[in-house]
mmCIF file of C-alpha atoms in Angstrom:
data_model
loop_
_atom_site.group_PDB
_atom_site.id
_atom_site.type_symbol
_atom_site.label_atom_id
_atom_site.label_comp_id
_atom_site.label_asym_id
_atom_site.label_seq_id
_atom_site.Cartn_x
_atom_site.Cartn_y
_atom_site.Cartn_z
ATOM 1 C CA UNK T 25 -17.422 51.940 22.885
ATOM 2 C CA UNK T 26 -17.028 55.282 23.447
ATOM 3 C CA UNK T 27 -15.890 54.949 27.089
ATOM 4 C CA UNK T 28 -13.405 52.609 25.957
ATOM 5 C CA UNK T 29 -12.028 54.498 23.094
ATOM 6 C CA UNK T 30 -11.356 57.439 25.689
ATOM 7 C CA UNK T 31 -9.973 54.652 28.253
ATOM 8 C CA UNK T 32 -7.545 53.577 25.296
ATOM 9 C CA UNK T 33 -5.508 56.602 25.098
ATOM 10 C CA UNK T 34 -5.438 57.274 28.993
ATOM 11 C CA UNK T 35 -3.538 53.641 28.982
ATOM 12 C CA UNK T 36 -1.364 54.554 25.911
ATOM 13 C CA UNK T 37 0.523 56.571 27.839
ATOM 14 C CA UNK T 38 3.780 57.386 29.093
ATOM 15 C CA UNK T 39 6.156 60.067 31.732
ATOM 16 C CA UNK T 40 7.599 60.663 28.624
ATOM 17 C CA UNK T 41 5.689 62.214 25.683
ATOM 18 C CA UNK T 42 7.874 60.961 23.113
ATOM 19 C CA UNK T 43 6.798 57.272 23.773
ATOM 20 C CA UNK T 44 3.336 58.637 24.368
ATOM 21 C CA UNK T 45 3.532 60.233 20.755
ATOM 22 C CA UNK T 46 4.652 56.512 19.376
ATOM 23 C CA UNK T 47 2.140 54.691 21.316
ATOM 24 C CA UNK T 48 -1.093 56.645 20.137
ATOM 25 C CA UNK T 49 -0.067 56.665 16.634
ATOM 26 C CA UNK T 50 -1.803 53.718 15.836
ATOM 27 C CA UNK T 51 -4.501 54.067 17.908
ATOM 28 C CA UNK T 52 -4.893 57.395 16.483
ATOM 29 C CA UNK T 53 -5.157 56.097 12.830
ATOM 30 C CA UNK T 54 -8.156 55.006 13.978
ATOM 31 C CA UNK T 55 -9.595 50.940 13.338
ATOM 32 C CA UNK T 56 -12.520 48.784 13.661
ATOM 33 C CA UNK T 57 -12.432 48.217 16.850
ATOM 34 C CA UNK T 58 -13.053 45.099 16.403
ATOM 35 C CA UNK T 59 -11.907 43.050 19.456
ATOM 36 C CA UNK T 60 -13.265 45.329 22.057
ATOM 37 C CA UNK T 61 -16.804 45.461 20.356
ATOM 38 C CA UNK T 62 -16.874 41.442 20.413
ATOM 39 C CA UNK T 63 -15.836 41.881 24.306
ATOM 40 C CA UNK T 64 -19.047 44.083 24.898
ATOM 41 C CA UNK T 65 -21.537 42.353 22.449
ATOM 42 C CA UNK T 66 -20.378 38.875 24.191
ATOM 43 C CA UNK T 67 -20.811 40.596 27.943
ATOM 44 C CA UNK T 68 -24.540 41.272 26.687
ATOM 45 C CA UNK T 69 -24.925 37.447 26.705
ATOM 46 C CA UNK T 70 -24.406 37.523 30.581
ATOM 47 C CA UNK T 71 -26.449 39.424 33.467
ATOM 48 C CA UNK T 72 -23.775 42.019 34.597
ATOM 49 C CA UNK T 73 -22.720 43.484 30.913
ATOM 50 C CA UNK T 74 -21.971 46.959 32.494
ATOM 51 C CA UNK T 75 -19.223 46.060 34.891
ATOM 52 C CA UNK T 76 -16.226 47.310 34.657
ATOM 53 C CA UNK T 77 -13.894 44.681 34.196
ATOM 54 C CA UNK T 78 -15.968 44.096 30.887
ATOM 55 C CA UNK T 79 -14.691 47.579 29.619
ATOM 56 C CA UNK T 80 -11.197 46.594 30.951
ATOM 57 C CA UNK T 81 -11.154 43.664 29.556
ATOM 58 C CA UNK T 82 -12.155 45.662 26.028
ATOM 59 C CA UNK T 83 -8.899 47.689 26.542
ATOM 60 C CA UNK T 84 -6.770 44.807 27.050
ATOM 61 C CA UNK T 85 -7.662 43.319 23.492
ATOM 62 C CA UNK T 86 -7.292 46.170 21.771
ATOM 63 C CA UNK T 87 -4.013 47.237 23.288
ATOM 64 C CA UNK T 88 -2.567 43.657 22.830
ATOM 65 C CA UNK T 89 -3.870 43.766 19.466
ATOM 66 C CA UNK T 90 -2.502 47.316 18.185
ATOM 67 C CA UNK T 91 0.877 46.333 20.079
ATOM 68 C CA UNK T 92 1.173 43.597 17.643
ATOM 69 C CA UNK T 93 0.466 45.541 14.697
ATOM 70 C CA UNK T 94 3.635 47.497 15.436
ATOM 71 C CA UNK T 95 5.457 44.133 15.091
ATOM 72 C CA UNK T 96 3.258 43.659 11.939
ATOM 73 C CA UNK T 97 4.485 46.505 10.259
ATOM 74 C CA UNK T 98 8.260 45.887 10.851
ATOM 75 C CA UNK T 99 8.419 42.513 9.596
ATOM 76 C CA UNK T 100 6.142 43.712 6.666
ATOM 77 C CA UNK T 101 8.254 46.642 6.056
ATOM 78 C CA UNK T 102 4.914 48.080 5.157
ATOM 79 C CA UNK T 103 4.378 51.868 4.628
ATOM 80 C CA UNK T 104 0.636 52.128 5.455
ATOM 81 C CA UNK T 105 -1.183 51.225 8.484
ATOM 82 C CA UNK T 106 -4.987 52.228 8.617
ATOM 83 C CA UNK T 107 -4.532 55.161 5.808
ATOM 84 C CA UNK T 108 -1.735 56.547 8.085
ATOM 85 C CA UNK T 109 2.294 56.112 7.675
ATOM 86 C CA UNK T 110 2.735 52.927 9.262
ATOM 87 C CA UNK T 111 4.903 52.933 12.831
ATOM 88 C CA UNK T 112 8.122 51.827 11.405
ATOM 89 C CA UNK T 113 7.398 54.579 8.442
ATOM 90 C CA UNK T 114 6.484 57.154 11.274
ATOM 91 C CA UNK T 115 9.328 56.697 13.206
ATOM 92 C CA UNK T 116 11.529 53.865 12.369
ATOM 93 C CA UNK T 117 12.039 49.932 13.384
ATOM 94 C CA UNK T 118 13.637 49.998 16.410
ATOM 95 C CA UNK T 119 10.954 52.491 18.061
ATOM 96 C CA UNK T 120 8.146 50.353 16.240
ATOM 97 C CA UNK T 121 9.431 47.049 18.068
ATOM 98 C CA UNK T 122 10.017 48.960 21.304
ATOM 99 C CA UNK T 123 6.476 50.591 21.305
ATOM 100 C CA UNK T 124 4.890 47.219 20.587
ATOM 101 C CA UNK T 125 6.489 45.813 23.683
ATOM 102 C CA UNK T 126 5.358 48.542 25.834
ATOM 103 C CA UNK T 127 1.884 48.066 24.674
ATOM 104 C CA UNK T 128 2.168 44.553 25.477
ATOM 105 C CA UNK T 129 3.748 45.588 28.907
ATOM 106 C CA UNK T 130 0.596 47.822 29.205
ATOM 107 C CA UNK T 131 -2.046 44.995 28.366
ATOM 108 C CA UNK T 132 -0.067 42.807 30.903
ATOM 109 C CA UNK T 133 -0.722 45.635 33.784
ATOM 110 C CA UNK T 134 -4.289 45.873 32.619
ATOM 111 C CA UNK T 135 -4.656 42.224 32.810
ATOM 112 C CA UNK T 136 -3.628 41.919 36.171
ATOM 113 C CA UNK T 137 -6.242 43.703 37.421
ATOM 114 C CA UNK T 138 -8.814 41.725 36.418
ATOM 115 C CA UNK T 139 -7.578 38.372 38.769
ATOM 116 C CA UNK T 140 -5.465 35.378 38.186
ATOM 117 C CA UNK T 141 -7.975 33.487 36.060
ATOM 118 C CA UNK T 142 -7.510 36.320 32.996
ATOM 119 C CA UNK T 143 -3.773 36.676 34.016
ATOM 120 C CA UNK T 144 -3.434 32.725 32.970
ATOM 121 C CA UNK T 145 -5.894 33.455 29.538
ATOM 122 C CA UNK T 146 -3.639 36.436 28.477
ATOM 123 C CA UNK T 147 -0.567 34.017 29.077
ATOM 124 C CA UNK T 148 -2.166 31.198 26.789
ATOM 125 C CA UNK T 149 -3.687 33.680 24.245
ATOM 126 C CA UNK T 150 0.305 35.845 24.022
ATOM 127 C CA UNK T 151 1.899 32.750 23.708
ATOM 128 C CA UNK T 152 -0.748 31.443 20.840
ATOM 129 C CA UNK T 153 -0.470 34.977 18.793
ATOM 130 C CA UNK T 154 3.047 34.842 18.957
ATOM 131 C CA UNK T 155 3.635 31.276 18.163
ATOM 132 C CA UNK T 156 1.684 31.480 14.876
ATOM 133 C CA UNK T 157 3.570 34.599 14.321
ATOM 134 C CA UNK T 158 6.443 32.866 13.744
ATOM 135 C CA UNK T 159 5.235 29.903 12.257
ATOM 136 C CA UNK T 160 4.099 32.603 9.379
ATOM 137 C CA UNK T 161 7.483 32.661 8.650
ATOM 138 C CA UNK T 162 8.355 29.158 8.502
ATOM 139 C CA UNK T 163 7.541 27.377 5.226
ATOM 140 C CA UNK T 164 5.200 23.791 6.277
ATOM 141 C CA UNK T 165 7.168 20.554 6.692
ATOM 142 C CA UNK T 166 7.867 18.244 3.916
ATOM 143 C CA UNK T 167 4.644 16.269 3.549
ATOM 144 C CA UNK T 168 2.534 18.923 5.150
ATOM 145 C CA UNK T 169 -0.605 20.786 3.617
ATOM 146 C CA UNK T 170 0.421 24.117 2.690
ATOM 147 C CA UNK T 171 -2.907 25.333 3.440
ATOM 148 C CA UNK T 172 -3.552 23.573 7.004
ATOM 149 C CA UNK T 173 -0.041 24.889 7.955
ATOM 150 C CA UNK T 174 -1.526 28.346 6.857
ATOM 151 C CA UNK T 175 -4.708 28.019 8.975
ATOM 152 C CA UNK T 176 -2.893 26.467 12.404
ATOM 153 C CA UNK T 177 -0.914 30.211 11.878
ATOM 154 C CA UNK T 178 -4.455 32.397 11.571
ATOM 155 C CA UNK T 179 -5.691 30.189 14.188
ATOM 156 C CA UNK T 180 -2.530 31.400 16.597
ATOM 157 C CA UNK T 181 -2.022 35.439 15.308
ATOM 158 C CA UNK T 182 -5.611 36.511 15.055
ATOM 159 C CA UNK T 183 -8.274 33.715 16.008
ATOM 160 C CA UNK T 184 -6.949 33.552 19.425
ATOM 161 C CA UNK T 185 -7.098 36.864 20.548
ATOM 162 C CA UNK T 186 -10.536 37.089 19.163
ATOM 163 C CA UNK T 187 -11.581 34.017 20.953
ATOM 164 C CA UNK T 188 -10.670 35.651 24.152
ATOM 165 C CA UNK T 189 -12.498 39.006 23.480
ATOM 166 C CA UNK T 190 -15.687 36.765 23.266
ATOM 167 C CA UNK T 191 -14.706 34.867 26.344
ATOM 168 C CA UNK T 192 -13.554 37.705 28.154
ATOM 169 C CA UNK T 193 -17.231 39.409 27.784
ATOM 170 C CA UNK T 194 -18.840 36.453 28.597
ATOM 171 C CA UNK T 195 -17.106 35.900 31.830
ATOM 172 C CA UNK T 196 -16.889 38.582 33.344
ATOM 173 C CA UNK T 197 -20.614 39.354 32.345
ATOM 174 C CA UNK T 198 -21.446 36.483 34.885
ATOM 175 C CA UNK T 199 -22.539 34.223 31.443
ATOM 176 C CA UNK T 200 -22.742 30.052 32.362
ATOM 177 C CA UNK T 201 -19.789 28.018 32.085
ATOM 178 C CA UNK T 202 -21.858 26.525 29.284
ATOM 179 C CA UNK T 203 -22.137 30.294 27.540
ATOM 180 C CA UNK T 204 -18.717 30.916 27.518
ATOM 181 C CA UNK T 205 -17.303 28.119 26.123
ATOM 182 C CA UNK T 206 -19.820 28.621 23.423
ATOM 183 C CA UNK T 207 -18.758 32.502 22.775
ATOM 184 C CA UNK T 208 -15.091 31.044 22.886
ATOM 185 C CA UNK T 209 -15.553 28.889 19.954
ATOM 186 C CA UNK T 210 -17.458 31.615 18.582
ATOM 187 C CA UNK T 211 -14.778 34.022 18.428
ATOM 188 C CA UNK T 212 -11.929 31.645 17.545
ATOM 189 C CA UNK T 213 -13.872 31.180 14.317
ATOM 190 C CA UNK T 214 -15.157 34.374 13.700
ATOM 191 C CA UNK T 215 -11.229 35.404 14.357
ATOM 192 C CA UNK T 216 -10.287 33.074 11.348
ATOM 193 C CA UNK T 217 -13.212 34.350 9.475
ATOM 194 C CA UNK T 218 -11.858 37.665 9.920
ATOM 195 C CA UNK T 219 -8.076 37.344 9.150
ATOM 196 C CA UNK T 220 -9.006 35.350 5.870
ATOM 197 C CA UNK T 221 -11.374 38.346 4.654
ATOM 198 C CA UNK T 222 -8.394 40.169 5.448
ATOM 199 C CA UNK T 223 -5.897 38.305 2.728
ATOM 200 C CA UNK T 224 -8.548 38.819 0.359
ATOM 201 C CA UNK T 225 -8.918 42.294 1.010
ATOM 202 C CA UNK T 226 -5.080 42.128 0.965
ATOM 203 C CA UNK T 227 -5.619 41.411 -2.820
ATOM 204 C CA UNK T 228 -8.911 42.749 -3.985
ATOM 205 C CA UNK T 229 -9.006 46.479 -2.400
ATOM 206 C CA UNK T 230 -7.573 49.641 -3.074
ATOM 207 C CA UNK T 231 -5.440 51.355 -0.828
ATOM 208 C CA UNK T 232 -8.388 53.757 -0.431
ATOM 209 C CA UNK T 233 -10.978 51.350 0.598
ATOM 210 C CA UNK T 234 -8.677 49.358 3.069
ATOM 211 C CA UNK T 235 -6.206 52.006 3.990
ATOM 212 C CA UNK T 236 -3.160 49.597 3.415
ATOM 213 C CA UNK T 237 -0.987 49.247 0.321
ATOM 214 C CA UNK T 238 -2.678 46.811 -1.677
ATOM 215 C CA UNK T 239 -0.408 43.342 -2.216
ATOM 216 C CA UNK T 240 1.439 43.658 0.974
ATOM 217 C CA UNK T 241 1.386 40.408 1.846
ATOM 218 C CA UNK T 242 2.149 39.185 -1.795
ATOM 219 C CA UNK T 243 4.980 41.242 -2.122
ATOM 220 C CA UNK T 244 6.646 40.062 1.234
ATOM 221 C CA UNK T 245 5.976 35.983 -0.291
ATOM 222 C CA UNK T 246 3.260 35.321 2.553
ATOM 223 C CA UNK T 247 1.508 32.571 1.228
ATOM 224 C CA UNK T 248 -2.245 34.128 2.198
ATOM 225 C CA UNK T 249 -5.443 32.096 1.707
ATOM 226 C CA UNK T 250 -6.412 33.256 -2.046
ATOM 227 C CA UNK T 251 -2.511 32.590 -3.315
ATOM 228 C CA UNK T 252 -2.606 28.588 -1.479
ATOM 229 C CA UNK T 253 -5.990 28.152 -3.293
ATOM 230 C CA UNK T 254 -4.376 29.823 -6.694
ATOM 231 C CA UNK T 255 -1.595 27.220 -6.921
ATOM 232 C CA UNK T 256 -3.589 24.569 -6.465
ATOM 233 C CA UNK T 257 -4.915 25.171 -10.032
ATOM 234 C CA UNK T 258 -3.963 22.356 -12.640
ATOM 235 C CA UNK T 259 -5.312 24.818 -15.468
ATOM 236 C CA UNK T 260 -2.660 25.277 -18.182
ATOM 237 C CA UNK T 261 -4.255 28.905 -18.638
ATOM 238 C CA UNK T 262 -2.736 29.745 -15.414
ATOM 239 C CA UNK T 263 0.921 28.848 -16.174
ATOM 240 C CA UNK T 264 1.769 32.800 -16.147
ATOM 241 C CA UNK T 265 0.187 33.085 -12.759
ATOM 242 C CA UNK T 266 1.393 30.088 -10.698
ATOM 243 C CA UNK T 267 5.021 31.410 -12.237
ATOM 244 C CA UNK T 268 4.394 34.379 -10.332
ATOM 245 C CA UNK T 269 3.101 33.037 -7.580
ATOM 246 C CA UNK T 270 5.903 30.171 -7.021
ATOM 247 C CA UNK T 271 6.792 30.098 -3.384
ATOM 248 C CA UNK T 272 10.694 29.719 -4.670
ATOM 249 C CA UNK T 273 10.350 33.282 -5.869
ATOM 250 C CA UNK T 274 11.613 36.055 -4.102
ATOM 251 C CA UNK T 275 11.598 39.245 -5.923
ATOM 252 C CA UNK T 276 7.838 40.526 -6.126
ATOM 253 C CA UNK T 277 9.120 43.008 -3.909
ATOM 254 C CA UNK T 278 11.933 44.536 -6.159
ATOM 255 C CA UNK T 279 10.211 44.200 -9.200
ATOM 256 C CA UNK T 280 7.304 46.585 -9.389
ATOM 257 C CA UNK T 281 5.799 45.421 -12.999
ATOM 258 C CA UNK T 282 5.515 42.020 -11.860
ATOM 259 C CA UNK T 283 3.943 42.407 -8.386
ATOM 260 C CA UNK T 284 1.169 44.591 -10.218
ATOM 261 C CA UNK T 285 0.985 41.361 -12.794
ATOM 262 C CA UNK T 286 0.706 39.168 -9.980
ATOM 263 C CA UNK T 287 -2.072 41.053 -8.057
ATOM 264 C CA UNK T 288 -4.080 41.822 -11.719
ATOM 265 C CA UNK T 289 -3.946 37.807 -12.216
ATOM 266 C CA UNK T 290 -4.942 36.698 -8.988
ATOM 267 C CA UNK T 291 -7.914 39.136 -8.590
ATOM 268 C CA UNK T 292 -9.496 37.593 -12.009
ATOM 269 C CA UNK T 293 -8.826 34.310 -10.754
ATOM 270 C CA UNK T 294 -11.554 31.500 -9.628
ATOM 271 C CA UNK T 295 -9.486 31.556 -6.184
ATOM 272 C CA UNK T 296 -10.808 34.915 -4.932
ATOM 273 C CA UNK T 297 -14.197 33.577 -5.707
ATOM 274 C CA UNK T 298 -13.332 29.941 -3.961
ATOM 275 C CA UNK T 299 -11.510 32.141 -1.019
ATOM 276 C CA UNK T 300 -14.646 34.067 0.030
ATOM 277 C CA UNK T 301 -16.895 31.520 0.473
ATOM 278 C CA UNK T 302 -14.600 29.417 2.493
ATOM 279 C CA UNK T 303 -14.680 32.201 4.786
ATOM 280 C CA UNK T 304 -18.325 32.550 4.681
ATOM 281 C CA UNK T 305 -18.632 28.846 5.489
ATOM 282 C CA UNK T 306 -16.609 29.956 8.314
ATOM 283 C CA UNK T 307 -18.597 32.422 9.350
ATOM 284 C CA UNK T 308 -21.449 30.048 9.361
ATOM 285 C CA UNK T 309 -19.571 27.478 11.294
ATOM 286 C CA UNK T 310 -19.782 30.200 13.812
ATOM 287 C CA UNK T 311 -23.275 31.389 13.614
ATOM 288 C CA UNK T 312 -23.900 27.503 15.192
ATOM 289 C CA UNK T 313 -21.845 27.979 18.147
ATOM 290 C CA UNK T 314 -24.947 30.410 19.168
ATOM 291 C CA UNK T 315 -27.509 27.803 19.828
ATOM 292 C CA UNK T 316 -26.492 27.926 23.566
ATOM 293 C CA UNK T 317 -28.499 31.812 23.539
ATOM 294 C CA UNK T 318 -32.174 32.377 23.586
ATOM 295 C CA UNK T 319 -33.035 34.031 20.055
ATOM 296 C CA UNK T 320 -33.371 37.495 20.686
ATOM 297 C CA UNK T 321 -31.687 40.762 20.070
ATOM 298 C CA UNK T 322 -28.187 39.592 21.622
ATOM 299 C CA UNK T 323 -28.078 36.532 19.450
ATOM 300 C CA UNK T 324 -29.316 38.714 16.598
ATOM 301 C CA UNK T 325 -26.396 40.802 17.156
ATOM 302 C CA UNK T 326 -23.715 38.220 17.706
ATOM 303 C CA UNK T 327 -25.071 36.290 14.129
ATOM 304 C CA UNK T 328 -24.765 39.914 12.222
ATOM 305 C CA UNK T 329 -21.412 40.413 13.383
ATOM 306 C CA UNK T 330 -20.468 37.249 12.025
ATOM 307 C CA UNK T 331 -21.898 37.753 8.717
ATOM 308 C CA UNK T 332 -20.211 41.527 8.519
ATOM 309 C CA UNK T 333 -16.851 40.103 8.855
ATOM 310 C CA UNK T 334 -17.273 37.222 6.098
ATOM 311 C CA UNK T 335 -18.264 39.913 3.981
ATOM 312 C CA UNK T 336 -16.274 43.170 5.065
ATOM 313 C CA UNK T 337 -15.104 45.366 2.129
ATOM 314 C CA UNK T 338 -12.770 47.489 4.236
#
């Protein structure tokens, strides 16, 4: 990890420093590094885990993935990002959405490297991530399930990028055909495990512990796992609540007193509680998908990781 953290910034660069400045930012801020360290615990699965189109492959995820949070942060109009000023707070929209694509330009350069065969997975995986991107934004057809629609979208903007770390590791670790398709369903649902723990931290955290402002996506209407599960409730004691939280309402952003209402009911409420262990559940779903390995200390690893993110406090 350490080799690719230094790798990171040499590829976050520019001729000129200004776009340099706005591409490190994030990076900077710092992060779990989250999708690279699923690239080099899946390579362990495999017998060449020390090549180097493993720790390319690392870089590629991660700068795919922090180019996307700069899109993140415009169409959240968010202010934090990782404890820091977010990019669009930094320096302003137009920047952010320009800096994004060169990271993405970056990843694509990266990618290309590594052969035609992870040229055509970085196609599929972009075109996933953005797709549920946008469907975020797009309210589920008449007759559709609210909460399905909302899990097809964390399957596209995080679960597939996280599927291909895994895979990536795997394959280019030399890891059986068998192996990798494994790892891929792995990290698809580990990916979903890890975006839902991220709406609930969304709710339940303080902007000290997660480094974000707490409510974000509450505030911009975006109907996370916790507030589908909320308005579900038939419970008369939750009239004040499901007011707040009707999707027709638009302005928890403006009104300050009650987007803090909004965020005090919903952490008290039974769908926090019914939201984690869905994601658990989740996270055990993928613990299966590990059968393929021989128990030992990479399986270990790979069923740990799993449980950290179903549980994450930060």
């Amino acid at each position: 990890m350490a080799t690719v953290e230094e790798a990171l910034f040499s590829h976050a660069s520019s001729r000129a420093p200004y776009v340099t400045e706005a591409a490190r930012h994030l990076l900077a801020a710092g992060g779990k590094r989250f999708r690279p360290l699923l690239v080099l615990l899946a390579a362990e699965a495999g017998p060449r885990p020390d090549v180097s189109e493993v720790l390319t492959a690392a870089c590629v995820v991660e700068i795919t993935h922090v180019g996307s949070l700069y899109h993140d942060d415009v169409m959240d109009e968010a202010d934090l990002r990782r404890g820091a000023d977010s990019a669009n707070s930094r320096f302003d929209n137009l920047v952010a959405i320009l800096t994004g694509d060169f990271l993405f330009a970056k990843s694509s350069e990266l990618t290309s490297t590594l052969g035609p065969e992870a040229v055509r997975i970085q196609a599929e995986t972009f075109t996933r991530l953005v797709e549920g991107q946008i469907l975020e934004t797009v309210k589920p057809g008449e007759g559709e399930d609210p909460l399905a629609h909302y899990l097809d979208v964390v399957a596209g903007k995080t679960g597939s990028l996280i599927a291909t770390s895994a895979r990536y590791g795997a394959l280019f670790s030399g890891a059986s055909e068998e192996v990798v398709t494994a790892l891929t369903e792995y990290g698809e649902l580990v990916g979903t495990a890890f975006q839902l723990s991220d709406d609930i931290l969304d709710v339940a955290s303080e902007t000290e512990e997660s480094g974000k402002t707490p409510g974000t996506d509450l505030k911009e209407g975006v109907p996370t796992l916790p507030v589908l599960m909320a308005r579900a409730s038939t419970d008369p004691a939750d009239a004040r609540l499901l007011e707040l939280l009707d999707p027709e309402r638009t302005d928890l952003a403006a009104d300050a007193e009650a987007h803090a209402e909004a965020l005090r009911l919903l952490r008290a409420h039974p769908a926090m509680e019914e939201a984690r262990s869905y994601v658990v559940a989740r996270a055990q779903e993928a613990k299966k998908r590990l059968t393929v390995l021989p128990a030992g200390p990479v399986r270990s690893a790979l069923e740990a990781f799993a449980d950290v993110v179903a549980v994450r406090s930060a």
